[in-house]
mmCIF file of N, CA, C and O in Angstrom:
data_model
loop_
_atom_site.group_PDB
_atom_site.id
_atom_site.type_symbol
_atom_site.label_atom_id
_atom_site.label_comp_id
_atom_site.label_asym_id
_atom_site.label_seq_id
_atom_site.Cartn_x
_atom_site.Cartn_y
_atom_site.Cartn_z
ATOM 1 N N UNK A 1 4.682 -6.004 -3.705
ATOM 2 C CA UNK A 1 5.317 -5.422 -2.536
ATOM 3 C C UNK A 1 6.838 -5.400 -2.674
ATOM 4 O O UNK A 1 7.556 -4.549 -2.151
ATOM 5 N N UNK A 2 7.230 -6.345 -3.375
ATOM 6 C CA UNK A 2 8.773 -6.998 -3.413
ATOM 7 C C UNK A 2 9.643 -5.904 -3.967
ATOM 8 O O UNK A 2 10.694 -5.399 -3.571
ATOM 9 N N UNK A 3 8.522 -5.610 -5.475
ATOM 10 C CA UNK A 3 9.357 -4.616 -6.568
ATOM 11 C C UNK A 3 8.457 -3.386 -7.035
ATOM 12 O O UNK A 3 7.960 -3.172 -8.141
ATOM 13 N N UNK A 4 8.399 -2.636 -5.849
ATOM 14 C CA UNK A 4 7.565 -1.218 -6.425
ATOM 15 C C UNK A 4 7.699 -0.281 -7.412
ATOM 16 O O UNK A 4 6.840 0.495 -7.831
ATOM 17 N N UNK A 5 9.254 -0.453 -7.879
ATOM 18 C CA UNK A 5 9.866 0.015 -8.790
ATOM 19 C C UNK A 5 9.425 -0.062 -10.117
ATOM 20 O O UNK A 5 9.101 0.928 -10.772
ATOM 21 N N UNK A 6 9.406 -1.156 -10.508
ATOM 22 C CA UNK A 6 8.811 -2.091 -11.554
ATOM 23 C C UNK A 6 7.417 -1.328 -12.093
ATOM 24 O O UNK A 6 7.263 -1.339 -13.314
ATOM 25 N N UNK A 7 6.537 -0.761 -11.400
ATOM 26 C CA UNK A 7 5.365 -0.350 -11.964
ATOM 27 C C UNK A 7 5.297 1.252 -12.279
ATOM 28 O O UNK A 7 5.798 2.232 -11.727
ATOM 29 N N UNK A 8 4.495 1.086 -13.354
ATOM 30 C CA UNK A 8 4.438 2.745 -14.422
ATOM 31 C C UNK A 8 4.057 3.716 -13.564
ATOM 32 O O UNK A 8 4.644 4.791 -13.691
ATOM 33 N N UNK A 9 2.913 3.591 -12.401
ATOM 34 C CA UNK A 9 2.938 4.723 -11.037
ATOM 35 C C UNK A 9 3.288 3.815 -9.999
ATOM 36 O O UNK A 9 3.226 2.591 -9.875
ATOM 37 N N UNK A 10 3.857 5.211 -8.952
ATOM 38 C CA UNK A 10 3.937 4.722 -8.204
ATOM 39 C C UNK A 10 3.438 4.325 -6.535
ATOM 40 O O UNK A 10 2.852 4.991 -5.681
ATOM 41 N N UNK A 11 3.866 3.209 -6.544
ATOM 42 C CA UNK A 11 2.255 2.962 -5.261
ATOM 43 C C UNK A 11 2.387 3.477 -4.066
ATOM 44 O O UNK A 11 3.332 4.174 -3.695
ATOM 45 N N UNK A 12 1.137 3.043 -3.216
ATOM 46 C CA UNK A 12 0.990 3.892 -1.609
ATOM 47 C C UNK A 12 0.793 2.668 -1.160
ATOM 48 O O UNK A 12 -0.023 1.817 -1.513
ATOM 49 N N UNK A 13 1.960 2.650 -0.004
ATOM 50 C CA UNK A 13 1.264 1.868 1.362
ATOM 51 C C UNK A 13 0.307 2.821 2.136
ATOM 52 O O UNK A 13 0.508 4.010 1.889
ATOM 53 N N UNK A 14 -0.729 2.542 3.057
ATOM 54 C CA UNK A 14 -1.320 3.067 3.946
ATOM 55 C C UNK A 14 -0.941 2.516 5.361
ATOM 56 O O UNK A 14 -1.025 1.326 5.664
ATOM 57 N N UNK A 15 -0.496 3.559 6.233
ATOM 58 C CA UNK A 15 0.171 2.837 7.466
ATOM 59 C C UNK A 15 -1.323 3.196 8.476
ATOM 60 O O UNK A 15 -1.873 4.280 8.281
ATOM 61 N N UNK A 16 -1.771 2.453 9.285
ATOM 62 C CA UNK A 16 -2.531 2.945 10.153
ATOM 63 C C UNK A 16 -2.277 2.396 11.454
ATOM 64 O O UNK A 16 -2.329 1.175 11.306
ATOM 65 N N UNK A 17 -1.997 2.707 12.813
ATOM 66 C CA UNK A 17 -2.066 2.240 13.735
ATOM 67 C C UNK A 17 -1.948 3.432 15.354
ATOM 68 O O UNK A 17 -2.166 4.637 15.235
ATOM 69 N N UNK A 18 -1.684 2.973 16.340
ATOM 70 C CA UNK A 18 -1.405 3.534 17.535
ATOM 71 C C UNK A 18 0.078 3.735 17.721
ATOM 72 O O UNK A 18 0.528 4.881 17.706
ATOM 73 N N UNK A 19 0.567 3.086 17.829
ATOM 74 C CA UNK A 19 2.211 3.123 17.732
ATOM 75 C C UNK A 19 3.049 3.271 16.559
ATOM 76 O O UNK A 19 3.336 2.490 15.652
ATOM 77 N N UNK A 20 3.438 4.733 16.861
ATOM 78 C CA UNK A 20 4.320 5.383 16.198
ATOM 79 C C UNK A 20 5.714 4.700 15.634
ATOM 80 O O UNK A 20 6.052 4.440 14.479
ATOM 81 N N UNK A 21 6.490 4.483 17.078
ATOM 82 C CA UNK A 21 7.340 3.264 16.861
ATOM 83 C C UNK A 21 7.271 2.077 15.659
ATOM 84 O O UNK A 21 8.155 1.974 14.809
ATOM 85 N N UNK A 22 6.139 1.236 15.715
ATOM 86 C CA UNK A 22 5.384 0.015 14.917
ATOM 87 C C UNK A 22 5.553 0.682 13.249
ATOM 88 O O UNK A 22 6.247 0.155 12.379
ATOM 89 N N UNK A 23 4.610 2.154 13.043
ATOM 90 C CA UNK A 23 4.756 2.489 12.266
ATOM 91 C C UNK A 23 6.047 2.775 11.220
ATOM 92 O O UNK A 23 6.050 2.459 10.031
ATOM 93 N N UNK A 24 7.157 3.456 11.950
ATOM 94 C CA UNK A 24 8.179 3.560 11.605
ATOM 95 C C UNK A 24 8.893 2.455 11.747
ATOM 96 O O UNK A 24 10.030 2.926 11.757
ATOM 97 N N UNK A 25 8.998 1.447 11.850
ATOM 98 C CA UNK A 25 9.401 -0.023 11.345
ATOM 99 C C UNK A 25 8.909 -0.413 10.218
ATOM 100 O O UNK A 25 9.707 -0.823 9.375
ATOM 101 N N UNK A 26 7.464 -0.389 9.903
ATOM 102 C CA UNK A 26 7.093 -1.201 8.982
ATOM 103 C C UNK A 26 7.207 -0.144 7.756
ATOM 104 O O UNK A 26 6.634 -0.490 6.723
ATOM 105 N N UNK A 27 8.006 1.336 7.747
ATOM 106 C CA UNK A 27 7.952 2.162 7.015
ATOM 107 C C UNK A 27 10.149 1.903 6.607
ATOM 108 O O UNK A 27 10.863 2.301 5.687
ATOM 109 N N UNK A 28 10.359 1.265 7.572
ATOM 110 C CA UNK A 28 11.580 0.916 7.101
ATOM 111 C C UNK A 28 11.293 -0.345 6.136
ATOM 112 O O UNK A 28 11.350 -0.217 4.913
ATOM 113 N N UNK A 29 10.991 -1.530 6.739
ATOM 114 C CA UNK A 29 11.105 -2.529 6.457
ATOM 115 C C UNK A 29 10.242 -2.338 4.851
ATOM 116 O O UNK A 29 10.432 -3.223 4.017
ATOM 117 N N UNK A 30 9.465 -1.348 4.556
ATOM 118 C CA UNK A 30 9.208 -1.163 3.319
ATOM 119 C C UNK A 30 10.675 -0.456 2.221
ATOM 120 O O UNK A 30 11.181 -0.869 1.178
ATOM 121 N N UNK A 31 10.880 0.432 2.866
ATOM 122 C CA UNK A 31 12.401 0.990 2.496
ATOM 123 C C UNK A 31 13.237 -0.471 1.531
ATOM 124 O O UNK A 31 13.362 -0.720 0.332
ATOM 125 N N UNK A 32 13.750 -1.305 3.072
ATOM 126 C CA UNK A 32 14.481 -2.377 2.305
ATOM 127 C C UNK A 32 13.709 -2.836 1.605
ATOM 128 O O UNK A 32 14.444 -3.660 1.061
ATOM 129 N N UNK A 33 12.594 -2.998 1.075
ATOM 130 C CA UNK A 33 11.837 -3.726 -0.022
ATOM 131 C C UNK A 33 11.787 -2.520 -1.691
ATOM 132 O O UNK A 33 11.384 -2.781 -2.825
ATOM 133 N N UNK A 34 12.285 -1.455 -1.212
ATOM 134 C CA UNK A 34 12.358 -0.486 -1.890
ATOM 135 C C UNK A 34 11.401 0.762 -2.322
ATOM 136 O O UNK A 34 11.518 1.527 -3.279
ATOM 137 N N UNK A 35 10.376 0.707 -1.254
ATOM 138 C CA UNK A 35 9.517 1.446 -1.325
ATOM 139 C C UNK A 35 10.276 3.349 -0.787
ATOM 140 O O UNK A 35 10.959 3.592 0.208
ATOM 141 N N UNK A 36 9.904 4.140 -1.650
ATOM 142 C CA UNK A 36 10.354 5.340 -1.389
ATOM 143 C C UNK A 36 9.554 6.223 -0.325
ATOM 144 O O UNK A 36 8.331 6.089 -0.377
ATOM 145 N N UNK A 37 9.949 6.915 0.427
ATOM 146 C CA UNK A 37 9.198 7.146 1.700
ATOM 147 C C UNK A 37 7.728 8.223 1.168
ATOM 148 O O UNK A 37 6.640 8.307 1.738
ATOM 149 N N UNK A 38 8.087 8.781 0.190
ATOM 150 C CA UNK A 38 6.899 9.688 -0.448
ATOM 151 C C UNK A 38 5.522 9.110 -0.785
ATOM 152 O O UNK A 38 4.459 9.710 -0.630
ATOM 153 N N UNK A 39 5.706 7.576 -1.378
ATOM 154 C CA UNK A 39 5.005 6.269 -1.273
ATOM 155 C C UNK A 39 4.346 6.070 -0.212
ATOM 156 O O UNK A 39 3.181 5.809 -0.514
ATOM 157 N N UNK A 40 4.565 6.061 1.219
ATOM 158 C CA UNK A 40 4.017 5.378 2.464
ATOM 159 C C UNK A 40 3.429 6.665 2.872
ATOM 160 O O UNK A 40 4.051 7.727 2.909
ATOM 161 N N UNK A 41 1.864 6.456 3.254
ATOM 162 C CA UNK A 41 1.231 7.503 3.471
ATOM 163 C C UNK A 41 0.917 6.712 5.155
ATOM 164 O O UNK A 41 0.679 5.530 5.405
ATOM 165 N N UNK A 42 1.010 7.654 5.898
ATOM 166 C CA UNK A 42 -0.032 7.709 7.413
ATOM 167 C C UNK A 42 -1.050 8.461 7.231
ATOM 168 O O UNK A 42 -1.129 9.640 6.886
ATOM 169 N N UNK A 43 -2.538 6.992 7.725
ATOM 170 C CA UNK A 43 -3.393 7.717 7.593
ATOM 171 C C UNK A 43 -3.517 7.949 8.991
ATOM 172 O O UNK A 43 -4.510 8.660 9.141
ATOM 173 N N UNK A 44 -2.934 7.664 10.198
ATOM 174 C CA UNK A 44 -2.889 8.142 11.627
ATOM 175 C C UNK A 44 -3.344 7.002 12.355
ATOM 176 O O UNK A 44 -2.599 6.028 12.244
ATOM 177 N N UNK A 45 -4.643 6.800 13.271
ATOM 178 C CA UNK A 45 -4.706 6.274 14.310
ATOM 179 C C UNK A 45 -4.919 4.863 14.027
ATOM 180 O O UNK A 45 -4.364 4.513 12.986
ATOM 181 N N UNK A 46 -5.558 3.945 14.641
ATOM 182 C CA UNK A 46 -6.400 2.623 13.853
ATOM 183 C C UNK A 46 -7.751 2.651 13.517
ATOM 184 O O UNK A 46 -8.462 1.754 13.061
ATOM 185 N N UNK A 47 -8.023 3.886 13.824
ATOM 186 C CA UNK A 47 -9.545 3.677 13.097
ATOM 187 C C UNK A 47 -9.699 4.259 11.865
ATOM 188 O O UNK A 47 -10.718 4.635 11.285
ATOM 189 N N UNK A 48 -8.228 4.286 11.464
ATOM 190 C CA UNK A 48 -8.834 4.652 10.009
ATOM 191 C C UNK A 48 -8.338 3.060 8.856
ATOM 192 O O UNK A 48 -8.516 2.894 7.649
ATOM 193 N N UNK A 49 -7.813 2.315 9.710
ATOM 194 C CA UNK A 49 -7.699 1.191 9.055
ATOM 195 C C UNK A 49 -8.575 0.220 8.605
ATOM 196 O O UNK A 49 -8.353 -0.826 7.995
ATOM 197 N N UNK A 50 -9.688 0.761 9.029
ATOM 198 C CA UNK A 50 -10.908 0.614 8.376
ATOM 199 C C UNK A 50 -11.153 0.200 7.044
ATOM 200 O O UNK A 50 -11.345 -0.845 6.423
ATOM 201 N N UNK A 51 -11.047 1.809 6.780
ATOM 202 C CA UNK A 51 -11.016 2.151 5.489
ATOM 203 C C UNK A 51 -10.156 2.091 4.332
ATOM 204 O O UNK A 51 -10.275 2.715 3.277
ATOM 205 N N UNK A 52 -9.132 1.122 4.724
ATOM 206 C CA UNK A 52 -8.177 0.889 3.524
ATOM 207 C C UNK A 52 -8.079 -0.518 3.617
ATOM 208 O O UNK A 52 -7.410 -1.016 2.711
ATOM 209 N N UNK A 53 -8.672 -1.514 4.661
ATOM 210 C CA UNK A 53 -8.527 -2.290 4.460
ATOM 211 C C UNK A 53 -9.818 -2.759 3.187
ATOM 212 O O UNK A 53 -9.677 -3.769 2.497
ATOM 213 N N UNK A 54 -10.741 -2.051 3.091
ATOM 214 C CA UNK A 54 -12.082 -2.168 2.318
ATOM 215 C C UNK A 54 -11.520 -2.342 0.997
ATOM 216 O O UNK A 54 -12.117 -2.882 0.066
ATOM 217 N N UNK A 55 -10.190 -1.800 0.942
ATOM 218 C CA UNK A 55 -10.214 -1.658 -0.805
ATOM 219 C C UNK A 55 -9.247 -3.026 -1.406
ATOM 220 O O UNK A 55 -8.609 -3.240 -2.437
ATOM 221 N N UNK A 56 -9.520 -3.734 -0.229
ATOM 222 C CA UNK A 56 -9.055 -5.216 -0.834
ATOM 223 C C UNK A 56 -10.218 -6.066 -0.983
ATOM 224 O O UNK A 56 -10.134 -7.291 -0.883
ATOM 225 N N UNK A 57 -11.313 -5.450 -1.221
ATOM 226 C CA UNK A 57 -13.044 -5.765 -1.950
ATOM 227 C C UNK A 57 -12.518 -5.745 -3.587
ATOM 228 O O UNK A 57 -12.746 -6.732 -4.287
ATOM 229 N N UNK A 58 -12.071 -5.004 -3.935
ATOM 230 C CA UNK A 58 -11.729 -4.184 -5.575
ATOM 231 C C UNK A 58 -10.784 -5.183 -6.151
ATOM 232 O O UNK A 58 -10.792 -5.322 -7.374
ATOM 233 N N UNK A 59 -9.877 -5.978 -5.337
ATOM 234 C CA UNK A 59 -8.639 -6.532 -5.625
ATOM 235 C C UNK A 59 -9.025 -7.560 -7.026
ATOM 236 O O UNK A 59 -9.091 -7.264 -8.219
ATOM 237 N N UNK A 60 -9.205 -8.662 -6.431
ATOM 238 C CA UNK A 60 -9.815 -9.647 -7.051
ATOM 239 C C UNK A 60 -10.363 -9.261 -8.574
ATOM 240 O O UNK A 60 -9.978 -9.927 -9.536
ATOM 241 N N UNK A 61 -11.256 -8.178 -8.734
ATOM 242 C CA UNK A 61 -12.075 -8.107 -9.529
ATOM 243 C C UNK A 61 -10.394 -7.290 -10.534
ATOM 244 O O UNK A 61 -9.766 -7.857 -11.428
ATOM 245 N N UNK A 62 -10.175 -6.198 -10.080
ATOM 246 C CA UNK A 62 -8.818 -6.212 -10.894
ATOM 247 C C UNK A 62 -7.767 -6.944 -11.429
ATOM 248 O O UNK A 62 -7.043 -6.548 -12.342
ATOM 249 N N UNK A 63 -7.695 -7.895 -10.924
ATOM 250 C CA UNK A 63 -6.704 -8.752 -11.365
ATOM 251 C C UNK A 63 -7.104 -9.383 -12.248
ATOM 252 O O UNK A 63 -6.441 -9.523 -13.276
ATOM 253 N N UNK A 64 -8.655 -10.094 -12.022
ATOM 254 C CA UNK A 64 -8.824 -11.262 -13.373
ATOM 255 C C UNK A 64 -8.965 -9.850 -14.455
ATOM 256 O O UNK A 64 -8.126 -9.827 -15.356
ATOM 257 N N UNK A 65 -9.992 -8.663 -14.411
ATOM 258 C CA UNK A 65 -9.652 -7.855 -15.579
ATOM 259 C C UNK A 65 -8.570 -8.095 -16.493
ATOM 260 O O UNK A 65 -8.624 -8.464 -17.666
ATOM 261 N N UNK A 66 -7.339 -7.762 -15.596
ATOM 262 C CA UNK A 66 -6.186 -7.449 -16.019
ATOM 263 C C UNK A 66 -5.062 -8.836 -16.114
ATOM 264 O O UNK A 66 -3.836 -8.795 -16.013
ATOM 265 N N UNK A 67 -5.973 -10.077 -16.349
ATOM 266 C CA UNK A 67 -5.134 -11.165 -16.393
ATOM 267 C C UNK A 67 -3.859 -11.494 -15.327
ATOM 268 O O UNK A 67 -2.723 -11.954 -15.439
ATOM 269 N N UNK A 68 -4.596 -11.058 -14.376
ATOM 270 C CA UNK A 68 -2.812 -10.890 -13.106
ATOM 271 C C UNK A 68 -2.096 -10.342 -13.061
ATOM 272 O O UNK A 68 -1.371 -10.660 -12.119
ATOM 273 N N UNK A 69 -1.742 -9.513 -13.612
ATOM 274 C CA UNK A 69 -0.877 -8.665 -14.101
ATOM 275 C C UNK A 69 -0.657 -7.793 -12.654
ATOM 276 O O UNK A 69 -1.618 -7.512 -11.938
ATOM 277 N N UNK A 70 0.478 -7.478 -12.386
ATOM 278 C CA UNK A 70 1.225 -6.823 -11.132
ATOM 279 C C UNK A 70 0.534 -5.488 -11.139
ATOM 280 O O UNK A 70 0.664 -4.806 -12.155
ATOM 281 N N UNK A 71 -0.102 -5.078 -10.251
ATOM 282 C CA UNK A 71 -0.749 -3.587 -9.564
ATOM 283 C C UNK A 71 -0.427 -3.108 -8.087
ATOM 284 O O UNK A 71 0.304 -3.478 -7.168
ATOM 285 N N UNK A 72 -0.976 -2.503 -8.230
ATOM 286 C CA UNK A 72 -0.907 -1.636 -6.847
ATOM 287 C C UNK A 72 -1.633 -0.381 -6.900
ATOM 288 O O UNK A 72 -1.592 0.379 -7.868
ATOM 289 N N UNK A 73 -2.480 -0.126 -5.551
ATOM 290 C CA UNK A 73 -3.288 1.454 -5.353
ATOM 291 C C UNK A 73 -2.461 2.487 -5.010
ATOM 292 O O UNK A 73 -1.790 2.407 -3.981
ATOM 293 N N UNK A 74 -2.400 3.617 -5.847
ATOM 294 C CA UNK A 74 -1.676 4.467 -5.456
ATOM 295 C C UNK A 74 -2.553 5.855 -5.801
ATOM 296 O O UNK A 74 -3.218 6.119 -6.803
ATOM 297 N N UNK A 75 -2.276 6.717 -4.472
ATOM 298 C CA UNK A 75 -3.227 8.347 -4.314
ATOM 299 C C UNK A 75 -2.748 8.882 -5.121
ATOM 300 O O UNK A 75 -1.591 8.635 -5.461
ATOM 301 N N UNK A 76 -3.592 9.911 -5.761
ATOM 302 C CA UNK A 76 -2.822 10.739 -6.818
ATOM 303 C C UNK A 76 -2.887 11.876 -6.265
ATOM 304 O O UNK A 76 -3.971 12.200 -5.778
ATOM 305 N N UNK A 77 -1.605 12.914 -6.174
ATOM 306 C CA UNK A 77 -1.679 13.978 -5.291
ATOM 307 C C UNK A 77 -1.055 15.042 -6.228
ATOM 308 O O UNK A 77 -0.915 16.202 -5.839
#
């Protein structure tokens, strides 16, 4: 999260919630962490937070693969 920079693609936050406001905070507060705004995707309301929270099922199993090694999910568009 710290250093998005650092990795060969580059990653997606998924923002999901009701408040717009909320959203655009935590789309700054990614900013100062250095995330580029093209990076932070809205998937819109909270029910789609659903579905991205699922893909921290996958996490785990990637990492030992990959000996720990720094990742991140990112959409390919």
């Amino acid at each position: 999260m710290t250093a998005p920079e650092t990795l060969a693609t580059p990653p997606t936050a998924c923002l999901s919630g009701d408040d717009e406001h909320a959203k655009r905070t935590v789309t700054d507060l990614l900013g100062d962490l250095g995330w580029q705004p093209a990076w932070v995707e809205d998937m819109g309301d909270i029910t789609t937070a659903r579905a991205t929270e699922a893909v921290i099922l996958v996490v785990p199993h990637i990492l030992r693969r990959h000996d720990f090694q720094p990742f991140a999910v990112s959409l390919a568009r």
